[in-house]
Short mmCIF file of C-alpha atoms in Angstrom, two decimals:
data_model
loop_
_atom_site.label_atom_id
_atom_site.label_comp_id
_atom_site.label_asym_id
_atom_site.label_seq_id
_atom_site.Cartn_x
_atom_site.Cartn_y
_atom_site.Cartn_z
CA MET A 737 90.11 84.79 -53.33
CA LYS A 738 89.41 81.67 -55.36
CA ASN A 739 88.10 78.68 -53.44
CA LYS A 740 90.25 75.57 -53.47
CA THR A 741 88.93 72.13 -54.44
CA VAL A 742 90.23 69.16 -52.42
CA TYR A 743 89.37 65.49 -52.19
CA VAL A 744 88.61 64.22 -48.67
CA CYS A 745 88.40 60.59 -47.54
CA THR A 746 85.03 59.92 -45.90
CA GLU A 747 86.57 57.17 -43.74
CA CYS A 748 89.62 58.85 -42.19
CA GLY A 749 89.54 62.52 -43.32
CA TYR A 750 92.70 62.35 -45.45
CA GLU A 751 92.92 65.31 -47.88
CA SER A 752 94.42 65.17 -51.36
CA ALA A 753 94.78 67.73 -54.14
CA LYS A 754 93.73 65.14 -56.73
CA TRP A 755 91.33 62.23 -56.85
CA MET A 756 92.66 58.73 -56.19
CA GLY A 757 90.84 55.43 -56.29
CA LYS A 758 92.47 54.24 -53.06
CA CYS A 759 93.05 56.37 -49.96
CA PRO A 760 96.78 56.20 -49.09
CA ALA A 761 96.07 56.72 -45.37
CA CYS A 762 93.39 54.09 -44.55
CA GLU A 763 93.68 52.11 -47.82
CA SER A 764 89.92 52.26 -48.45
CA TRP A 765 88.66 52.22 -52.03
CA SER A 766 86.40 54.85 -53.64
CA THR A 767 86.16 56.98 -50.48
CA LEU A 768 87.68 60.26 -51.75
CA THR A 769 84.94 62.84 -52.38
CA GLU A 770 85.29 66.32 -53.83
CA GLU A 771 84.84 69.28 -51.48
CA ILE A 772 85.34 73.02 -51.82
CA GLN A 773 87.42 74.75 -49.18
CA VAL A 774 86.05 78.18 -48.39
CA LYS A 775 88.46 80.73 -47.01
CA THR A 776 87.11 82.13 -43.73
CA ALA A 777 88.50 84.52 -41.20
CA ALA A 778 90.71 82.85 -38.63
CA LYS A 779 89.18 82.46 -35.20
CA SER A 780 91.15 83.44 -32.14
CA GLY A 781 91.91 80.38 -30.07
CA VAL A 782 90.34 76.95 -30.26
CA LEU A 783 89.12 76.71 -26.70
CA SER A 784 88.92 80.35 -25.65
CA LYS A 785 87.38 83.54 -26.97
CA GLY A 786 90.31 85.58 -25.72
CA LYS A 787 94.06 85.06 -25.75
CA ALA A 788 95.29 82.02 -23.89
CA VAL A 789 97.64 82.64 -20.96
CA PRO A 790 100.02 79.95 -19.61
CA VAL A 791 99.51 79.05 -15.95
CA LYS A 792 101.20 76.68 -13.53
CA LEU A 793 99.45 73.35 -13.19
CA SER A 794 99.53 73.65 -9.39
CA ASP A 795 97.52 76.90 -9.64
CA VAL A 796 94.72 75.34 -11.72
CA SER A 797 91.50 74.81 -9.76
CA VAL A 798 89.20 71.89 -10.59
CA ASP A 799 86.37 73.02 -8.31
CA ASP A 800 84.35 74.15 -11.32
CA TYR A 801 84.36 70.65 -12.80
CA GLU A 802 81.66 69.33 -10.55
CA ARG A 803 79.31 66.61 -11.77
CA THR A 804 75.60 66.89 -12.42
CA LYS A 805 73.70 63.73 -11.52
CA CYS A 806 71.53 62.36 -14.32
CA ASN A 807 69.43 60.44 -11.75
CA ILE A 808 69.52 57.57 -14.25
CA GLY A 809 71.72 55.11 -12.38
CA GLU A 810 73.01 53.21 -15.40
CA LEU A 811 73.92 56.41 -17.28
CA ASP A 812 75.63 57.90 -14.21
CA ARG A 813 77.64 54.69 -13.86
CA VAL A 814 78.87 54.76 -17.48
CA LEU A 815 79.75 58.48 -17.30
CA GLY A 816 81.79 57.89 -14.14
CA GLY A 817 79.40 59.44 -11.60
CA GLY A 818 77.48 62.07 -13.56
CA ILE A 819 77.83 64.74 -16.25
CA VAL A 820 80.98 66.86 -15.91
CA LYS A 821 80.40 70.55 -16.62
CA GLY A 822 81.97 71.67 -19.89
CA SER A 823 82.31 68.13 -21.25
CA LEU A 824 81.60 67.08 -24.84
CA ILE A 825 79.91 63.67 -25.06
CA LEU A 826 79.29 61.71 -28.27
CA VAL A 827 76.50 59.09 -28.30
CA GLY A 828 76.46 56.66 -31.24
CA GLY A 829 74.33 53.67 -32.18
CA ASP A 830 72.22 52.00 -34.84
CA PRO A 831 69.04 53.71 -36.09
CA GLY A 832 66.08 53.16 -33.76
CA ILE A 833 68.22 51.77 -30.94
CA GLY A 834 67.07 54.48 -28.46
CA LYS A 835 69.70 57.26 -28.52
CA SER A 836 67.20 60.12 -28.78
CA THR A 837 64.89 58.47 -26.24
CA LEU A 838 67.68 58.20 -23.69
CA LEU A 839 68.67 61.85 -24.09
CA LEU A 840 65.02 62.95 -23.91
CA GLN A 841 64.72 61.11 -20.62
CA LEU A 842 67.55 63.23 -19.25
CA ALA A 843 65.10 66.14 -19.04
CA LYS A 844 62.70 63.90 -17.11
CA PHE A 845 65.10 62.74 -14.41
CA LEU A 846 67.44 65.73 -14.02
CA ASP A 847 66.95 68.09 -11.10
CA LYS A 848 64.33 70.75 -11.85
CA SER A 849 66.97 73.48 -11.53
CA VAL A 850 69.02 72.10 -14.47
CA SER A 851 68.12 73.65 -17.83
CA VAL A 852 68.24 71.58 -21.03
CA PHE A 853 68.35 72.89 -24.61
CA TYR A 854 67.53 70.29 -27.30
CA ILE A 855 68.50 71.04 -30.94
CA SER A 856 66.93 68.60 -33.38
CA GLY A 857 67.86 68.50 -37.05
CA GLU A 858 65.71 65.44 -37.70
CA GLU A 859 62.37 66.16 -35.99
CA SER A 860 60.03 69.11 -35.63
CA GLU A 861 58.97 70.58 -32.29
CA LYS A 862 55.61 68.79 -32.51
CA GLN A 863 57.28 65.43 -33.08
CA LEU A 864 59.54 66.01 -30.08
CA LYS A 865 56.50 66.99 -28.00
CA MET A 866 54.70 63.76 -28.95
CA ARG A 867 57.68 61.62 -27.92
CA ALA A 868 58.19 63.62 -24.74
CA ASP A 869 54.54 63.08 -23.76
CA ARG A 870 54.87 59.35 -24.43
CA ILE A 871 57.70 59.02 -21.91
CA SER A 872 56.18 61.60 -19.52
CA VAL A 873 58.82 64.35 -19.80
CA LYS A 874 57.70 67.36 -17.75
CA ASN A 875 60.38 69.98 -17.24
CA GLU A 876 59.77 73.74 -17.30
CA LEU A 877 63.44 74.37 -18.18
CA PHE A 878 63.38 72.06 -21.22
CA THR A 879 63.68 74.09 -24.47
CA VAL A 880 63.56 72.58 -27.96
CA LEU A 881 64.63 73.98 -31.33
CA SER A 882 64.22 72.40 -34.76
CA GLU A 883 67.11 73.82 -36.80
CA THR A 884 69.95 72.56 -38.99
CA ASP A 885 71.97 75.79 -39.36
CA ILE A 886 74.60 75.59 -36.61
CA ASN A 887 75.12 79.37 -36.53
CA VAL A 888 71.41 80.07 -35.94
CA ALA A 889 71.22 77.29 -33.35
CA LEU A 890 74.24 78.51 -31.38
CA SER A 891 72.89 82.09 -31.35
CA TYR A 892 69.80 80.81 -29.49
CA VAL A 893 72.00 78.72 -27.18
CA GLU A 894 74.02 81.80 -26.19
CA LYS A 895 70.79 83.64 -25.33
CA ASN A 896 69.37 80.79 -23.22
CA GLU A 897 72.67 79.77 -21.54
CA PRO A 898 71.55 76.17 -20.75
CA ASP A 899 73.33 73.79 -18.40
CA ILE A 900 73.04 70.91 -20.88
CA LEU A 901 72.90 71.10 -24.68
CA ILE A 902 71.78 68.16 -26.85
CA VAL A 903 72.48 68.15 -30.61
CA ASP A 904 70.54 65.48 -32.53
CA SER A 905 72.32 64.74 -34.78
CA ILE A 906 75.75 66.03 -35.81
CA GLN A 907 75.30 64.66 -39.36
CA THR A 908 72.21 66.81 -40.02
CA MET A 909 73.77 70.12 -38.89
CA TYR A 910 75.60 72.35 -41.37
CA ASN A 911 77.57 75.56 -41.53
CA PRO A 912 76.50 77.73 -44.53
CA GLU A 913 80.02 79.14 -44.78
CA ILE A 914 81.18 75.69 -45.94
CA SER A 915 79.76 74.64 -49.29
CA SER A 916 79.99 70.87 -48.75
CA ALA A 917 76.88 68.84 -47.87
CA PRO A 918 75.74 68.18 -44.27
CA GLY A 919 77.44 65.12 -42.81
CA SER A 920 80.61 65.56 -44.87
CA VAL A 921 84.03 65.47 -43.25
CA ALA A 922 84.50 69.25 -43.43
CA GLN A 923 81.05 70.00 -41.96
CA VAL A 924 81.31 67.50 -39.10
CA ARG A 925 84.80 68.67 -38.18
CA ASP A 926 83.87 72.38 -38.19
CA ILE A 927 80.62 71.94 -36.24
CA THR A 928 82.28 69.74 -33.61
CA LEU A 929 84.99 72.37 -33.18
CA SER A 930 82.31 75.06 -32.67
CA LEU A 931 80.54 72.92 -30.05
CA MET A 932 83.84 72.18 -28.30
CA ARG A 933 84.61 75.91 -28.13
CA LEU A 934 81.13 76.54 -26.71
CA CYS A 935 81.32 73.92 -23.95
CA LYS A 936 84.82 74.95 -22.84
CA ASP A 937 83.94 78.67 -22.75
CA THR A 938 80.53 78.43 -21.07
CA LYS A 939 80.93 75.18 -19.03
CA THR A 940 77.84 73.83 -20.79
CA ALA A 941 77.78 70.02 -21.07
CA VAL A 942 77.11 69.06 -24.70
CA PHE A 943 75.67 65.74 -25.90
CA ILE A 944 76.14 64.97 -29.60
CA VAL A 945 74.16 62.19 -31.31
CA GLY A 946 76.17 60.51 -34.06
CA HIS A 947 75.02 58.18 -36.82
CA VAL A 948 76.91 54.93 -37.45
CA THR A 949 78.03 53.23 -40.64
CA LYS A 950 77.00 49.73 -41.71
CA ASP A 951 80.14 48.43 -39.97
CA GLY A 952 79.00 49.88 -36.64
CA ALA A 953 81.56 52.72 -36.44
CA ILE A 954 80.46 56.33 -35.95
CA ALA A 955 80.03 58.02 -39.34
CA GLY A 956 82.34 60.86 -40.27
CA PRO A 957 86.04 61.48 -39.68
CA LYS A 958 87.84 59.65 -36.87
CA VAL A 959 88.92 63.05 -35.57
CA LEU A 960 85.35 63.44 -34.26
CA GLU A 961 85.99 60.78 -31.61
CA HIS A 962 89.38 62.31 -30.76
CA MET A 963 87.90 65.77 -30.16
CA VAL A 964 85.18 64.77 -27.70
CA ASP A 965 85.70 63.92 -24.02
CA CYS A 966 83.49 60.85 -23.93
CA VAL A 967 82.28 58.35 -26.55
CA LEU A 968 79.27 56.18 -25.70
CA TYR A 969 78.00 53.35 -27.91
CA PHE A 970 74.41 52.18 -27.63
CA GLU A 971 74.34 48.49 -28.57
CA GLY A 972 71.63 45.90 -29.00
CA GLU A 973 69.28 44.36 -31.51
CA LYS A 974 66.16 46.30 -32.50
CA ASN A 975 64.04 43.17 -32.22
CA GLN A 976 65.23 42.62 -28.63
CA THR A 977 64.17 44.67 -25.61
CA TYR A 978 67.56 44.97 -23.93
CA ARG A 979 70.12 47.67 -24.73
CA VAL A 980 73.73 48.03 -23.57
CA LEU A 981 75.35 51.45 -23.16
CA ARG A 982 79.14 51.14 -23.33
CA ALA A 983 81.85 53.78 -22.81
CA VAL A 984 84.72 53.32 -25.27
CA LYS A 985 86.37 56.62 -24.33
CA ASN A 986 85.95 58.62 -21.13
CA ARG A 987 88.32 61.30 -19.86
CA PHE A 988 86.44 61.49 -16.57
CA GLY A 989 85.83 57.82 -15.74
CA SER A 990 86.41 54.17 -16.60
CA THR A 991 86.25 53.01 -20.22
CA ASN A 992 85.05 49.53 -19.29
CA GLU A 993 81.73 50.41 -17.67
CA ILE A 994 78.44 49.27 -19.16
CA GLY A 995 74.85 50.24 -18.47
CA VAL A 996 71.94 47.93 -19.25
CA PHE A 997 68.49 49.20 -20.23
CA GLU A 998 65.21 47.65 -21.27
CA MET A 999 63.09 49.29 -23.98
CA THR A 1000 59.49 49.64 -22.79
CA ASP A 1001 56.37 51.49 -23.94
CA GLU A 1002 57.33 54.37 -21.62
CA GLY A 1003 60.94 54.64 -22.76
CA LEU A 1004 64.13 53.06 -21.46
CA ALA A 1005 64.03 51.41 -18.04
CA GLU A 1006 67.14 50.59 -16.02
CA VAL A 1007 68.13 46.96 -15.51
CA LYS A 1008 69.73 47.11 -12.07
CA ASN A 1009 70.57 43.39 -11.95
CA PRO A 1010 71.84 42.39 -15.42
CA SER A 1011 73.01 38.99 -14.16
CA LEU A 1012 69.47 37.96 -13.30
CA MET A 1013 68.28 39.18 -16.70
CA MET A 1014 71.00 37.29 -18.58
CA LEU A 1015 70.18 34.01 -16.83
CA SER A 1016 66.39 34.23 -17.13
CA GLY A 1017 64.93 31.39 -19.19
CA ARG A 1018 68.03 29.22 -18.78
CA PRO A 1019 67.22 25.56 -19.66
CA GLU A 1020 67.57 22.95 -16.94
CA ASN A 1021 70.13 20.14 -17.34
CA ALA A 1022 70.64 20.90 -21.05
CA PRO A 1023 74.05 19.94 -22.53
CA GLY A 1024 76.04 22.84 -23.97
CA SER A 1025 75.21 25.51 -21.38
CA ALA A 1026 77.72 27.06 -18.94
CA VAL A 1027 77.72 30.17 -16.73
CA CYS A 1028 80.68 32.50 -16.22
CA CYS A 1029 81.20 35.82 -14.45
CA SER A 1030 82.82 38.68 -16.38
CA VAL A 1031 83.73 42.13 -15.05
CA SER A 1032 82.91 45.29 -17.02
CA GLY A 1033 84.53 48.24 -15.26
CA THR A 1034 83.38 47.87 -11.66
CA ARG A 1035 80.38 45.66 -12.37
CA PRO A 1036 80.47 41.84 -12.30
CA VAL A 1037 77.93 40.30 -14.69
CA LEU A 1038 76.96 36.64 -14.96
CA SER A 1039 76.48 35.41 -18.53
CA GLU A 1040 75.28 32.16 -20.01
CA ILE A 1041 77.42 30.70 -22.79
CA GLN A 1042 75.80 28.13 -25.04
CA ALA A 1043 77.55 25.79 -27.46
CA LEU A 1044 76.30 23.36 -30.07
CA VAL A 1045 78.61 20.67 -31.44
CA CYS A 1046 77.39 18.39 -34.21
CA SER A 1047 78.79 16.23 -37.00
CA SER A 1048 79.95 18.14 -40.06
CA ASN A 1049 78.65 17.28 -43.53
CA PHE A 1050 81.62 18.91 -45.23
CA GLY A 1051 85.33 18.25 -45.37
CA MET A 1052 86.13 21.35 -43.30
CA PRO A 1053 84.14 21.77 -40.05
CA ARG A 1054 82.33 25.05 -39.53
CA ARG A 1055 83.03 27.34 -36.57
CA MET A 1056 80.80 30.26 -35.54
CA ALA A 1057 80.94 32.63 -32.53
CA THR A 1058 78.41 35.27 -31.46
CA GLY A 1059 79.18 37.60 -28.56
CA THR A 1060 82.79 36.47 -28.17
CA ASP A 1061 85.96 36.46 -30.25
CA TYR A 1062 85.87 33.95 -33.10
CA ASN A 1063 89.63 33.34 -33.03
CA ARG A 1064 89.53 32.76 -29.27
CA VAL A 1065 86.91 30.05 -29.73
CA ASN A 1066 89.09 28.32 -32.34
CA LEU A 1067 92.05 28.49 -29.95
CA ILE A 1068 90.05 26.88 -27.12
CA ILE A 1069 88.78 24.11 -29.41
CA ALA A 1070 92.39 23.43 -30.46
CA VAL A 1071 93.40 23.13 -26.78
CA LEU A 1072 90.54 20.67 -26.18
CA GLU A 1073 91.76 18.55 -29.10
CA LYS A 1074 95.44 18.59 -28.15
CA ARG A 1075 95.39 18.61 -24.33
CA VAL A 1076 92.13 16.84 -23.47
CA GLY A 1077 91.95 14.40 -26.39
CA PHE A 1078 88.65 15.49 -27.98
CA ASN A 1079 88.40 14.48 -31.64
CA MET A 1080 86.60 17.50 -33.13
CA GLN A 1081 88.14 17.50 -36.59
CA ASN A 1082 84.82 16.49 -38.14
CA GLN A 1083 82.55 18.46 -35.79
CA ASP A 1084 80.84 21.80 -36.41
CA ALA A 1085 80.94 24.11 -33.37
CA TYR A 1086 78.66 27.08 -32.66
CA VAL A 1087 79.15 29.33 -29.59
CA ASN A 1088 76.72 32.02 -28.47
CA VAL A 1089 76.62 34.42 -25.49
CA VAL A 1090 72.97 34.73 -24.48
CA GLY A 1091 71.37 38.16 -24.06
CA GLY A 1092 73.45 40.18 -26.53
CA ILE A 1093 76.37 40.77 -24.13
CA LYS A 1094 79.84 40.78 -25.69
CA LEU A 1095 82.56 39.01 -23.70
CA ASP A 1096 86.07 40.19 -24.50
CA GLU A 1097 88.01 39.08 -21.44
CA PRO A 1098 89.93 35.78 -21.07
CA ALA A 1099 88.14 34.88 -17.80
CA ALA A 1100 85.35 33.40 -19.96
CA ASP A 1101 87.70 30.83 -21.57
CA LEU A 1102 86.84 28.01 -19.16
CA ALA A 1103 83.10 28.58 -19.61
CA ILE A 1104 83.48 28.38 -23.40
CA ALA A 1105 85.50 25.16 -23.07
CA ALA A 1106 82.95 23.70 -20.63
CA ALA A 1107 80.00 24.52 -22.92
CA VAL A 1108 81.76 23.01 -25.96
CA ALA A 1109 82.81 19.88 -24.03
CA SER A 1110 79.30 19.51 -22.57
CA SER A 1111 77.71 19.56 -26.03
CA PHE A 1112 80.40 17.30 -27.53
CA LYS A 1113 79.99 14.67 -24.77
CA ASN A 1114 76.22 15.29 -24.53
CA ARG A 1115 76.58 15.61 -20.76
CA ALA A 1116 74.92 18.46 -18.89
CA ILE A 1117 76.63 20.81 -16.44
CA ASP A 1118 75.17 21.12 -12.97
CA MET A 1119 72.70 24.05 -12.88
CA ASN A 1120 74.26 25.38 -9.65
CA THR A 1121 77.84 25.45 -10.97
CA ALA A 1122 79.63 28.51 -12.38
CA VAL A 1123 83.11 28.50 -13.94
CA ILE A 1124 85.80 31.19 -14.12
CA GLY A 1125 89.27 30.95 -15.63
CA GLU A 1126 91.66 31.71 -18.47
CA ILE A 1127 93.06 28.83 -20.54
CA GLY A 1128 96.66 28.76 -21.75
CA LEU A 1129 97.92 26.97 -24.86
CA THR A 1130 99.40 24.18 -22.73
CA GLY A 1131 95.98 23.57 -21.16
CA GLU A 1132 96.77 25.20 -17.82
CA LEU A 1133 94.28 27.45 -16.01
CA ARG A 1134 95.65 30.91 -15.33
CA GLY A 1135 94.49 33.26 -12.62
CA VAL A 1136 91.98 36.06 -13.20
CA SER A 1137 91.64 39.53 -11.66
CA GLN A 1138 88.96 40.78 -9.24
CA LEU A 1139 88.04 37.20 -8.30
CA GLU A 1140 86.51 38.14 -4.94
CA LYS A 1141 84.03 40.48 -6.63
CA ARG A 1142 83.09 37.75 -9.11
CA LEU A 1143 82.54 35.14 -6.40
CA TYR A 1144 80.24 37.43 -4.40
CA GLU A 1145 78.11 37.96 -7.51
CA VAL A 1146 77.99 34.20 -8.16
CA GLU A 1147 76.92 33.56 -4.56
CA LYS A 1148 74.32 36.33 -4.68
CA LEU A 1149 72.63 34.69 -7.68
CA GLY A 1150 72.18 31.43 -5.75
CA PHE A 1151 74.95 29.24 -7.17
CA SER A 1152 76.34 26.62 -4.77
CA ARG A 1153 79.62 25.75 -6.54
CA CYS A 1154 82.26 27.60 -8.58
CA ILE A 1155 85.31 26.21 -10.40
CA ILE A 1156 88.32 28.58 -10.42
CA PRO A 1157 92.04 28.33 -11.34
CA GLU A 1158 94.40 26.97 -8.72
CA ALA A 1159 96.51 30.12 -9.17
CA ASN A 1160 93.76 32.14 -7.41
CA GLU A 1161 93.49 29.79 -4.41
CA LYS A 1162 95.45 32.05 -2.03
CA SER A 1163 93.26 35.08 -2.75
CA VAL A 1164 89.95 33.28 -2.07
CA LYS A 1165 88.10 34.10 1.12
CA LYS A 1166 85.68 31.64 2.70
CA MET A 1167 82.19 32.14 1.27
CA LYS A 1168 78.97 31.62 3.21
CA THR A 1169 77.07 29.31 0.87
CA LEU A 1170 79.36 29.00 -2.17
CA GLN A 1171 81.75 26.06 -2.47
CA VAL A 1172 84.90 27.16 -4.31
CA ILE A 1173 86.85 24.36 -6.05
CA THR A 1174 90.22 24.88 -7.72
CA ALA A 1175 91.62 23.13 -10.79
CA LYS A 1176 95.13 23.10 -12.21
CA ASN A 1177 94.32 22.53 -15.90
CA VAL A 1178 91.38 22.32 -18.27
CA ALA A 1179 91.19 18.52 -18.17
CA GLU A 1180 90.94 18.53 -14.37
CA ALA A 1181 88.28 21.27 -14.50
CA LEU A 1182 86.15 19.42 -17.05
CA ALA A 1183 86.23 16.29 -14.86
CA LEU A 1184 84.71 18.38 -12.06
CA ILE A 1185 82.22 20.23 -14.25
CA LEU A 1186 80.58 17.54 -16.40
CA ILE A 1187 77.92 15.46 -14.67
#
């Protein structure tokens, strides 16, 4: 039978019989690439080797889906309590960020009875051995294989029957039955389907390392993220020591959890108190610095927000935001102009969240406003004051969720005063050393905050 030629979009996986300059699905330009579809025998069932049989949901047992502890506290937290048997986990991140190092350390901290099979399409066995020795990986049940043919690799996996399988990376693996190049949409989709069938049939937990594009998204078709059970992003700057592991999809836990690591000579070390790390090196009595408490999943984290406001040399003032939403910063500055009376039409404003943490919740609004106002007025904020609150367009302070958890974290870090919205006053319990002050609107809060 003659093979069929199709054009596949590298961004979204859309297939077309003819080439087009613009993908009609995702509207990206010059992303349709030619691929040859090879006719292969149909496989019986996607998730089962045999015929699927319908069963009542009440008769389904979940006892087999027990979790295996990684014994890496931050990774266990992000996964929701450990590795679920038969789960398919995708780990993405920039080159050199530490994805392979983190997965190598799994073999170091897992229980000695848990077997690990590591398939590397990028490194040889000797290279893996050198890195394993550097981070002191000693596990008798740790098996490595340097192979890019997925069929050969899976034949060895079936013989070894490991508890955990690591594939590094999905873009380097290929199926010889498909003529397209490794990393193409057809290859990635077929290999992920094979790995999904393996983990569901054998209850083997599979970790897949995925490359990312220049925009930060995982390379390959979007269907890759839909097929897996969990998607983890490893974030951070290569020239900084701290890394943030974030779950953006998790069928077995929260999608808002983060884990913080520090890159050291001996691998990745857990940062058990991120708040203390984020506030280290904070300047004393410097205008433009405010502290807020955000919640990621179940973890409250204190972050320092810095702002710099200066006269603009151009007709249109410049605005810049790092670590928080740019449009949100513009909205807060507009509220300060309209409701508080700040004349910032000829002022450049720069906002930065220290430490590489990204704040995407509205509870940081008041801290952003306080930092901007502090720099604009050149008046410092008390070092022992933290601020929490969402700002509305009319200048009012709106209540935030999980306030009690935030206040305990603020008190634990040694702060003596915290400004919160008046809407949360009824839910506040008396703190031991922390003075909690409420404010109705942003103008009233700034009068309390600025020295």
